[in-house]
């Protein structure tokens, strides 16, 4: 916890220079005039797209330069990865406080509903092994919200001690926060928990969480330092809560999910979605999102840009039907319409099952 | 689509292929023994070589989904196939008799799981599931009249189906406590209710006619006395 807190001011100072590394030179003056001209940062103009490919400091992977979106701006995949890393590093220790402020504490209800309806650890009582083992993989779950609820539900509600949870995140600062929070759990639950650094788009390269020791360290996972992997057909339940909209390449992440799940395994995703089935409610929600949330971010956390990014990324995420189709394209089978709306569509739970054959 | 066509195949129902496999196994093999519970769903998942976590893909209310599946298959596949099996029986009957026979055939679909049906009705009476249950009931009443060959296009279309919905609900509830041989008491109960509906229909019609004639006669008398109406 101390390392994350100490890292944050240093990273905030570093953020302007991070931005200048990833944006072409002519965009930098915008940072200084931000308080005068309310303008979205990270904006790129069409002419700069050629420059971004030469100025990005990325790996030699051919997909790293493929275009994707970062909020309302268009960037390459590798740029997005780095920019997302800087967003989440700067919000890591105030993440829960911000979630409470943005959703009036309702995110706890959503997460409780998500975990209880997945019912991890339940085994039929009249079967031969009423506490069958399960392996749950929680992706982008750095701070541990979902994982801790899964452990409580499996160990306490379903009395199944043979359920273990692996928390994976690309951002080491978020994982460090989760690890320090896990110290408050009972010992049996801590023993069932493991923290892993990984990029969800390639789970064959992972590393157990290494604590952040100095401020100069990179806070997001570097695949070159991988020491292990998540094997095929090894996970019963793959969950991702409020993480998948930040991925550079969502179809690739869905394919990885399909790979690591066992046949019969369940993919579950809790994510912000479109509330436009109720137009009046939707317009109020949009006003709140785009006006109030960045302002709260500015006042409470001193970080308007990160929360502006968060709100824009929600807007850019595909709608319920489209995301369901992406899940089906990855090979999963869905039930009914494939998703469940929460709070009128503000959030949605998408579920899929990997078929047997 | 919202219409029914005899020349085009029906649109896909609310249940996907994977769901259908799991729910059919649960309904036929495990619900008679364990009821409409998570136990049945998980045993069904295991018997299909799936995992314990697999029933979670069904959604937030898997039991309501299972019960809805029973209602849906009983209405859309069991009832029409039974109707064609009994086609010779049905042929000579007038429409009210056909309605009685078809409703009875549908009631018999509950036989394997009748001891758990009160529990299922309790689940479907929860406010979030009531719309589904009511819709299935309305569509069942329509299906019965359609298979009986009813071709009316007047307001009695609504009153007949509304009456049948009420009678079906009462008969189904009666059946959950019926211990007679072959549920013959339930069949008698059904016959009595349908007869009453016909009589009431006749009585309402006669009363309506009497009121109509008396009212116009009264108006004419008043006009003859010079009242300007």
PDB file of C-alpha atoms in Angstrom, chain B:
ATOM      1  CA  UNK B   1     -42.728 -11.495 -35.543  1.00  0.00           C
ATOM      2  CA  UNK B   2     -46.013 -11.093 -33.725  1.00  0.00           C
ATOM      3  CA  UNK B   3     -48.273 -13.089 -36.063  1.00  0.00           C
ATOM      4  CA  UNK B   4     -48.728 -16.806 -36.496  1.00  0.00           C
ATOM      5  CA  UNK B   5     -48.280 -18.322 -39.940  1.00  0.00           C
ATOM      6  CA  UNK B   6     -49.157 -21.821 -41.082  1.00  0.00           C
ATOM      7  CA  UNK B   7     -47.064 -21.504 -44.234  1.00  0.00           C
ATOM      8  CA  UNK B   8     -43.804 -20.319 -42.675  1.00  0.00           C
ATOM      9  CA  UNK B   9     -41.728 -21.966 -39.961  1.00  0.00           C
ATOM     10  CA  UNK B  10     -42.102 -20.337 -36.555  1.00  0.00           C
ATOM     11  CA  UNK B  11     -39.402 -17.894 -35.409  1.00  0.00           C
ATOM     12  CA  UNK B  12     -36.804 -19.281 -32.986  1.00  0.00           C
ATOM     13  CA  UNK B  13     -38.142 -19.396 -29.457  1.00  0.00           C
ATOM     14  CA  UNK B  14     -36.661 -17.760 -26.368  1.00  0.00           C
ATOM     15  CA  UNK B  15     -34.407 -20.747 -25.613  1.00  0.00           C
ATOM     16  CA  UNK B  16     -31.105 -21.365 -27.383  1.00  0.00           C
ATOM     17  CA  UNK B  17     -29.802 -24.803 -28.331  1.00  0.00           C
ATOM     18  CA  UNK B  18     -27.357 -25.113 -25.445  1.00  0.00           C
ATOM     19  CA  UNK B  19     -30.015 -23.994 -22.978  1.00  0.00           C
ATOM     20  CA  UNK B  20     -32.547 -26.438 -24.394  1.00  0.00           C
ATOM     21  CA  UNK B  21     -30.191 -29.389 -23.961  1.00  0.00           C
ATOM     22  CA  UNK B  22     -29.477 -28.615 -20.323  1.00  0.00           C
ATOM     23  CA  UNK B  23     -33.074 -27.759 -19.401  1.00  0.00           C
ATOM     24  CA  UNK B  24     -34.578 -30.788 -21.146  1.00  0.00           C
ATOM     25  CA  UNK B  25     -32.233 -33.128 -19.292  1.00  0.00           C
ATOM     26  CA  UNK B  26     -33.045 -31.410 -16.014  1.00  0.00           C
ATOM     27  CA  UNK B  27     -36.806 -31.495 -16.630  1.00  0.00           C
ATOM     28  CA  UNK B  28     -37.153 -35.076 -17.736  1.00  0.00           C
ATOM     29  CA  UNK B  29     -34.591 -36.819 -15.544  1.00  0.00           C
ATOM     30  CA  UNK B  30     -34.071 -34.831 -12.355  1.00  0.00           C
ATOM     31  CA  UNK B  31     -37.020 -32.549 -11.625  1.00  0.00           C
ATOM     32  CA  UNK B  32     -39.402 -35.456 -10.816  1.00  0.00           C
ATOM     33  CA  UNK B  33     -36.998 -36.512  -8.046  1.00  0.00           C
ATOM     34  CA  UNK B  34     -35.507 -33.236  -6.821  1.00  0.00           C
ATOM     35  CA  UNK B  35     -38.056 -30.631  -7.832  1.00  0.00           C
ATOM     36  CA  UNK B  36     -37.469 -27.270  -9.460  1.00  0.00           C
ATOM     37  CA  UNK B  37     -34.215 -26.619  -7.615  1.00  0.00           C
ATOM     38  CA  UNK B  38     -30.578 -25.867  -8.335  1.00  0.00           C
ATOM     39  CA  UNK B  39     -29.936 -29.484  -7.385  1.00  0.00           C
ATOM     40  CA  UNK B  40     -31.785 -30.676 -10.495  1.00  0.00           C
ATOM     41  CA  UNK B  41     -29.928 -28.240 -12.729  1.00  0.00           C
ATOM     42  CA  UNK B  42     -26.512 -29.194 -11.375  1.00  0.00           C
ATOM     43  CA  UNK B  43     -27.215 -32.917 -11.570  1.00  0.00           C
ATOM     44  CA  UNK B  44     -28.313 -32.396 -15.166  1.00  0.00           C
ATOM     45  CA  UNK B  45     -25.079 -30.498 -15.898  1.00  0.00           C
ATOM     46  CA  UNK B  46     -23.029 -33.356 -14.445  1.00  0.00           C
ATOM     47  CA  UNK B  47     -24.939 -35.967 -16.422  1.00  0.00           C
ATOM     48  CA  UNK B  48     -24.126 -34.017 -19.606  1.00  0.00           C
ATOM     49  CA  UNK B  49     -20.419 -34.042 -18.620  1.00  0.00           C
ATOM     50  CA  UNK B  50     -20.507 -30.301 -17.982  1.00  0.00           C
ATOM     51  CA  UNK B  51     -19.076 -28.550 -14.945  1.00  0.00           C
ATOM     52  CA  UNK B  52     -20.730 -27.513 -11.681  1.00  0.00           C
ATOM     53  CA  UNK B  53     -20.404 -23.890 -12.732  1.00  0.00           C
ATOM     54  CA  UNK B  54     -22.178 -24.494 -16.066  1.00  0.00           C
ATOM     55  CA  UNK B  55     -25.797 -23.783 -14.963  1.00  0.00           C
ATOM     56  CA  UNK B  56     -24.655 -20.249 -14.128  1.00  0.00           C
ATOM     57  CA  UNK B  57     -24.704 -19.402 -17.834  1.00  0.00           C
ATOM     58  CA  UNK B  58     -28.517 -19.599 -17.753  1.00  0.00           C
ATOM     59  CA  UNK B  59     -28.825 -16.172 -16.218  1.00  0.00           C
ATOM     60  CA  UNK B  60     -29.729 -14.622 -12.853  1.00  0.00           C
ATOM     61  CA  UNK B  61     -32.916 -16.681 -12.266  1.00  0.00           C
ATOM     62  CA  UNK B  62     -32.235 -20.238 -13.447  1.00  0.00           C
ATOM     63  CA  UNK B  63     -35.227 -21.793 -11.654  1.00  0.00           C
ATOM     64  CA  UNK B  64     -37.696 -19.434 -13.285  1.00  0.00           C
ATOM     65  CA  UNK B  65     -35.991 -20.232 -16.578  1.00  0.00           C
ATOM     66  CA  UNK B  66     -36.486 -23.966 -15.961  1.00  0.00           C
ATOM     67  CA  UNK B  67     -40.174 -23.520 -15.125  1.00  0.00           C
ATOM     68  CA  UNK B  68     -40.670 -21.236 -18.125  1.00  0.00           C
ATOM     69  CA  UNK B  69     -39.048 -23.933 -20.255  1.00  0.00           C
ATOM     70  CA  UNK B  70     -41.560 -26.495 -18.997  1.00  0.00           C
ATOM     71  CA  UNK B  71     -44.466 -24.164 -19.782  1.00  0.00           C
ATOM     72  CA  UNK B  72     -43.035 -23.343 -23.189  1.00  0.00           C
ATOM     73  CA  UNK B  73     -42.379 -26.914 -24.341  1.00  0.00           C
ATOM     74  CA  UNK B  74     -45.699 -28.168 -22.987  1.00  0.00           C
ATOM     75  CA  UNK B  75     -47.475 -25.509 -25.015  1.00  0.00           C
ATOM     76  CA  UNK B  76     -45.475 -25.433 -28.243  1.00  0.00           C
ATOM     77  CA  UNK B  77     -44.380 -29.008 -28.813  1.00  0.00           C
ATOM     78  CA  UNK B  78     -46.253 -31.414 -26.520  1.00  0.00           C
ATOM     79  CA  UNK B  79     -49.736 -30.001 -27.030  1.00  0.00           C
ATOM     80  CA  UNK B  80     -49.738 -29.829 -30.856  1.00  0.00           C
ATOM     81  CA  UNK B  81     -48.218 -33.305 -31.143  1.00  0.00           C
ATOM     82  CA  UNK B  82     -50.795 -34.734 -28.730  1.00  0.00           C
ATOM     83  CA  UNK B  83     -53.531 -32.978 -30.690  1.00  0.00           C
ATOM     84  CA  UNK B  84     -52.411 -34.633 -33.909  1.00  0.00           C
ATOM     85  CA  UNK B  85     -52.156 -38.000 -32.114  1.00  0.00           C
ATOM     86  CA  UNK B  86     -55.778 -37.658 -30.958  1.00  0.00           C
ATOM     87  CA  UNK B  87     -56.926 -36.171 -34.271  1.00  0.00           C
ATOM     88  CA  UNK B  88     -59.463 -38.939 -34.846  1.00  0.00           C
ATOM     89  CA  UNK B  89     -60.967 -38.375 -31.391  1.00  0.00           C
ATOM     90  CA  UNK B  90     -61.094 -34.626 -31.883  1.00  0.00           C
ATOM     91  CA  UNK B  91     -62.595 -34.703 -35.315  1.00  0.00           C
ATOM     92  CA  UNK B  92     -66.198 -35.469 -34.493  1.00  0.00           C
ATOM     93  CA  UNK B  93     -66.508 -33.165 -31.498  1.00  0.00           C
ATOM     94  CA  UNK B  94     -68.042 -29.692 -31.276  1.00  0.00           C
ATOM     95  CA  UNK B  95     -65.652 -26.928 -30.333  1.00  0.00           C
ATOM     96  CA  UNK B  96     -66.438 -26.796 -26.570  1.00  0.00           C
ATOM     97  CA  UNK B  97     -65.755 -30.533 -26.316  1.00  0.00           C
ATOM     98  CA  UNK B  98     -62.509 -30.169 -28.206  1.00  0.00           C
ATOM     99  CA  UNK B  99     -61.486 -27.370 -25.839  1.00  0.00           C
ATOM    100  CA  UNK B 100     -62.169 -29.666 -22.897  1.00  0.00           C
ATOM    101  CA  UNK B 101     -60.128 -32.498 -24.337  1.00  0.00           C
ATOM    102  CA  UNK B 102     -57.178 -30.292 -25.290  1.00  0.00           C
ATOM    103  CA  UNK B 103     -57.126 -28.584 -21.881  1.00  0.00           C
ATOM    104  CA  UNK B 104     -57.171 -31.988 -20.255  1.00  0.00           C
ATOM    105  CA  UNK B 105     -54.255 -33.158 -22.438  1.00  0.00           C
ATOM    106  CA  UNK B 106     -52.297 -30.076 -21.357  1.00  0.00           C
ATOM    107  CA  UNK B 107     -53.091 -30.690 -17.690  1.00  0.00           C
ATOM    108  CA  UNK B 108     -51.749 -34.211 -18.005  1.00  0.00           C
ATOM    109  CA  UNK B 109     -48.349 -32.750 -19.007  1.00  0.00           C
ATOM    110  CA  UNK B 110     -47.966 -31.761 -15.369  1.00  0.00           C
ATOM    111  CA  UNK B 111     -48.335 -35.353 -14.157  1.00  0.00           C
ATOM    112  CA  UNK B 112     -44.632 -36.273 -13.849  1.00  0.00           C
ATOM    113  CA  UNK B 113     -43.839 -33.148 -11.807  1.00  0.00           C
ATOM    114  CA  UNK B 114     -47.172 -32.487 -10.081  1.00  0.00           C
ATOM    115  CA  UNK B 115     -45.733 -32.987  -6.612  1.00  0.00           C
ATOM    116  CA  UNK B 116     -43.392 -30.013  -7.214  1.00  0.00           C
ATOM    117  CA  UNK B 117     -45.850 -27.830  -9.078  1.00  0.00           C
ATOM    118  CA  UNK B 118     -46.972 -25.768  -6.090  1.00  0.00           C
ATOM    119  CA  UNK B 119     -43.349 -24.796  -5.535  1.00  0.00           C
ATOM    120  CA  UNK B 120     -43.046 -23.873  -9.216  1.00  0.00           C
ATOM    121  CA  UNK B 121     -46.174 -21.716  -9.038  1.00  0.00           C
ATOM    122  CA  UNK B 122     -44.708 -19.950  -6.013  1.00  0.00           C
ATOM    123  CA  UNK B 123     -41.551 -19.146  -7.976  1.00  0.00           C
ATOM    124  CA  UNK B 124     -43.536 -17.832 -10.940  1.00  0.00           C
ATOM    125  CA  UNK B 125     -45.707 -15.706  -8.641  1.00  0.00           C
ATOM    126  CA  UNK B 126     -42.682 -13.561  -7.769  1.00  0.00           C
ATOM    127  CA  UNK B 127     -43.195 -10.074  -9.231  1.00  0.00           C
ATOM    128  CA  UNK B 128     -40.263 -10.259 -11.674  1.00  0.00           C
ATOM    129  CA  UNK B 129     -41.564 -13.513 -13.160  1.00  0.00           C
ATOM    130  CA  UNK B 130     -45.300 -12.771 -13.221  1.00  0.00           C
ATOM    131  CA  UNK B 131     -45.232 -11.176 -16.713  1.00  0.00           C
ATOM    132  CA  UNK B 132     -43.656 -14.293 -18.178  1.00  0.00           C
ATOM    133  CA  UNK B 133     -46.151 -16.578 -16.455  1.00  0.00           C
ATOM    134  CA  UNK B 134     -49.172 -14.509 -17.493  1.00  0.00           C
ATOM    135  CA  UNK B 135     -47.962 -14.340 -21.087  1.00  0.00           C
ATOM    136  CA  UNK B 136     -47.506 -18.113 -21.232  1.00  0.00           C
ATOM    137  CA  UNK B 137     -51.029 -18.594 -19.829  1.00  0.00           C
ATOM    138  CA  UNK B 138     -52.556 -16.284 -22.421  1.00  0.00           C
ATOM    139  CA  UNK B 139     -50.689 -18.015 -25.232  1.00  0.00           C
ATOM    140  CA  UNK B 140     -51.783 -21.396 -23.914  1.00  0.00           C
ATOM    141  CA  UNK B 141     -55.447 -20.382 -23.981  1.00  0.00           C
ATOM    142  CA  UNK B 142     -54.986 -19.153 -27.538  1.00  0.00           C
ATOM    143  CA  UNK B 143     -53.186 -22.362 -28.543  1.00  0.00           C
ATOM    144  CA  UNK B 144     -56.011 -24.515 -27.171  1.00  0.00           C
ATOM    145  CA  UNK B 145     -58.657 -22.577 -29.074  1.00  0.00           C
ATOM    146  CA  UNK B 146     -56.531 -22.557 -32.223  1.00  0.00           C
ATOM    147  CA  UNK B 147     -56.082 -26.329 -32.114  1.00  0.00           C
ATOM    148  CA  UNK B 148     -59.834 -26.674 -31.442  1.00  0.00           C
ATOM    149  CA  UNK B 149     -60.449 -24.868 -34.707  1.00  0.00           C
ATOM    150  CA  UNK B 150     -62.050 -21.721 -33.356  1.00  0.00           C
ATOM    151  CA  UNK B 151     -62.358 -19.134 -36.110  1.00  0.00           C
ATOM    152  CA  UNK B 152     -64.350 -16.403 -34.378  1.00  0.00           C
ATOM    153  CA  UNK B 153     -63.462 -12.780 -35.143  1.00  0.00           C
ATOM    154  CA  UNK B 154     -65.835 -10.992 -32.745  1.00  0.00           C
ATOM    155  CA  UNK B 155     -65.213  -9.789 -29.179  1.00  0.00           C
ATOM    156  CA  UNK B 156     -65.995 -13.280 -27.908  1.00  0.00           C
ATOM    157  CA  UNK B 157     -62.425 -14.111 -29.037  1.00  0.00           C
ATOM    158  CA  UNK B 158     -61.205 -12.294 -25.930  1.00  0.00           C
ATOM    159  CA  UNK B 159     -63.892 -13.431 -23.516  1.00  0.00           C
ATOM    160  CA  UNK B 160     -63.477 -17.095 -24.432  1.00  0.00           C
ATOM    161  CA  UNK B 161     -59.719 -17.041 -23.966  1.00  0.00           C
ATOM    162  CA  UNK B 162     -59.968 -15.034 -20.773  1.00  0.00           C
ATOM    163  CA  UNK B 163     -62.461 -17.501 -19.344  1.00  0.00           C
ATOM    164  CA  UNK B 164     -60.315 -20.464 -20.357  1.00  0.00           C
ATOM    165  CA  UNK B 165     -57.240 -18.903 -18.724  1.00  0.00           C
ATOM    166  CA  UNK B 166     -59.075 -18.596 -15.434  1.00  0.00           C
ATOM    167  CA  UNK B 167     -60.490 -22.107 -15.646  1.00  0.00           C
ATOM    168  CA  UNK B 168     -57.086 -23.584 -16.515  1.00  0.00           C
ATOM    169  CA  UNK B 169     -55.416 -21.906 -13.542  1.00  0.00           C
ATOM    170  CA  UNK B 170     -58.123 -23.213 -11.189  1.00  0.00           C
ATOM    171  CA  UNK B 171     -57.896 -26.736 -12.600  1.00  0.00           C
ATOM    172  CA  UNK B 172     -54.094 -26.757 -12.389  1.00  0.00           C
ATOM    173  CA  UNK B 173     -54.226 -25.677  -8.760  1.00  0.00           C
ATOM    174  CA  UNK B 174     -56.874 -28.307  -8.027  1.00  0.00           C
ATOM    175  CA  UNK B 175     -54.684 -30.937  -9.614  1.00  0.00           C
ATOM    176  CA  UNK B 176     -51.805 -30.236  -7.231  1.00  0.00           C
ATOM    177  CA  UNK B 177     -53.911 -31.617  -4.330  1.00  0.00           C
ATOM    178  CA  UNK B 178     -55.759 -34.282  -6.301  1.00  0.00           C
ATOM    179  CA  UNK B 179     -54.979 -37.825  -5.147  1.00  0.00           C
ATOM    180  CA  UNK B 180     -57.578 -39.664  -7.227  1.00  0.00           C
ATOM    181  CA  UNK B 181     -56.845 -42.370  -9.754  1.00  0.00           C
ATOM    182  CA  UNK B 182     -55.634 -40.874 -13.037  1.00  0.00           C
ATOM    183  CA  UNK B 183     -56.615 -37.417 -11.787  1.00  0.00           C
ATOM    184  CA  UNK B 184     -60.254 -38.086 -12.712  1.00  0.00           C
ATOM    185  CA  UNK B 185     -61.459 -35.617 -10.073  1.00  0.00           C
ATOM    186  CA  UNK B 186     -59.501 -32.912 -11.840  1.00  0.00           C
ATOM    187  CA  UNK B 187     -61.142 -33.835 -15.126  1.00  0.00           C
ATOM    188  CA  UNK B 188     -64.587 -33.619 -13.533  1.00  0.00           C
ATOM    189  CA  UNK B 189     -63.652 -30.300 -11.989  1.00  0.00           C
ATOM    190  CA  UNK B 190     -62.596 -29.030 -15.416  1.00  0.00           C
ATOM    191  CA  UNK B 191     -65.863 -30.197 -17.016  1.00  0.00           C
ATOM    192  CA  UNK B 192     -67.961 -28.495 -14.333  1.00  0.00           C
ATOM    193  CA  UNK B 193     -66.103 -25.181 -14.726  1.00  0.00           C
ATOM    194  CA  UNK B 194     -66.387 -25.219 -18.514  1.00  0.00           C
ATOM    195  CA  UNK B 195     -70.111 -25.974 -18.288  1.00  0.00           C
ATOM    196  CA  UNK B 196     -70.624 -23.110 -15.858  1.00  0.00           C
ATOM    197  CA  UNK B 197     -68.797 -20.790 -18.213  1.00  0.00           C
ATOM    198  CA  UNK B 198     -71.141 -21.762 -21.017  1.00  0.00           C
ATOM    199  CA  UNK B 199     -74.195 -21.327 -18.823  1.00  0.00           C
ATOM    200  CA  UNK B 200     -72.961 -18.014 -17.545  1.00  0.00           C
ATOM    201  CA  UNK B 201     -72.309 -17.011 -21.111  1.00  0.00           C
ATOM    202  CA  UNK B 202     -75.879 -17.905 -21.971  1.00  0.00           C
ATOM    203  CA  UNK B 203     -77.275 -16.164 -18.902  1.00  0.00           C
ATOM    204  CA  UNK B 204     -75.286 -13.001 -19.541  1.00  0.00           C
ATOM    205  CA  UNK B 205     -76.546 -12.930 -23.112  1.00  0.00           C
ATOM    206  CA  UNK B 206     -80.193 -13.352 -22.033  1.00  0.00           C
ATOM    207  CA  UNK B 207     -79.900 -10.726 -19.313  1.00  0.00           C
ATOM    208  CA  UNK B 208     -78.304  -8.371 -21.791  1.00  0.00           C
ATOM    209  CA  UNK B 209     -81.165  -8.897 -24.239  1.00  0.00           C
ATOM    210  CA  UNK B 210     -83.817  -8.336 -21.529  1.00  0.00           C
ATOM    211  CA  UNK B 211     -82.144  -5.152 -20.325  1.00  0.00           C
ATOM    212  CA  UNK B 212     -81.842  -3.888 -23.880  1.00  0.00           C
ATOM    213  CA  UNK B 213     -85.547  -4.471 -24.704  1.00  0.00           C
ATOM    214  CA  UNK B 214     -86.749  -3.070 -21.378  1.00  0.00           C
ATOM    215  CA  UNK B 215     -84.615   0.054 -21.737  1.00  0.00           C
ATOM    216  CA  UNK B 216     -85.831   0.831 -25.252  1.00  0.00           C
ATOM    217  CA  UNK B 217     -89.423   0.098 -24.232  1.00  0.00           C
ATOM    218  CA  UNK B 218     -89.056   2.501 -21.307  1.00  0.00           C
ATOM    219  CA  UNK B 219     -87.596   5.199 -23.560  1.00  0.00           C
ATOM    220  CA  UNK B 220     -90.490   4.816 -26.000  1.00  0.00           C
ATOM    221  CA  UNK B 221     -93.068   5.095 -23.199  1.00  0.00           C
ATOM    222  CA  UNK B 222     -91.484   8.332 -21.998  1.00  0.00           C
ATOM    223  CA  UNK B 223     -91.434   9.735 -25.522  1.00  0.00           C
ATOM    224  CA  UNK B 224     -95.136   8.929 -25.839  1.00  0.00           C
ATOM    225  CA  UNK B 225     -95.713  11.071 -22.734  1.00  0.00           C
ATOM    226  CA  UNK B 226     -94.034  14.052 -24.385  1.00  0.00           C
ATOM    227  CA  UNK B 227     -90.520  13.849 -22.838  1.00  0.00           C
ATOM    228  CA  UNK B 228     -87.964  14.963 -25.411  1.00  0.00           C
ATOM    229  CA  UNK B 229     -85.389  12.160 -25.376  1.00  0.00           C
TER     230      UNK B 229
END
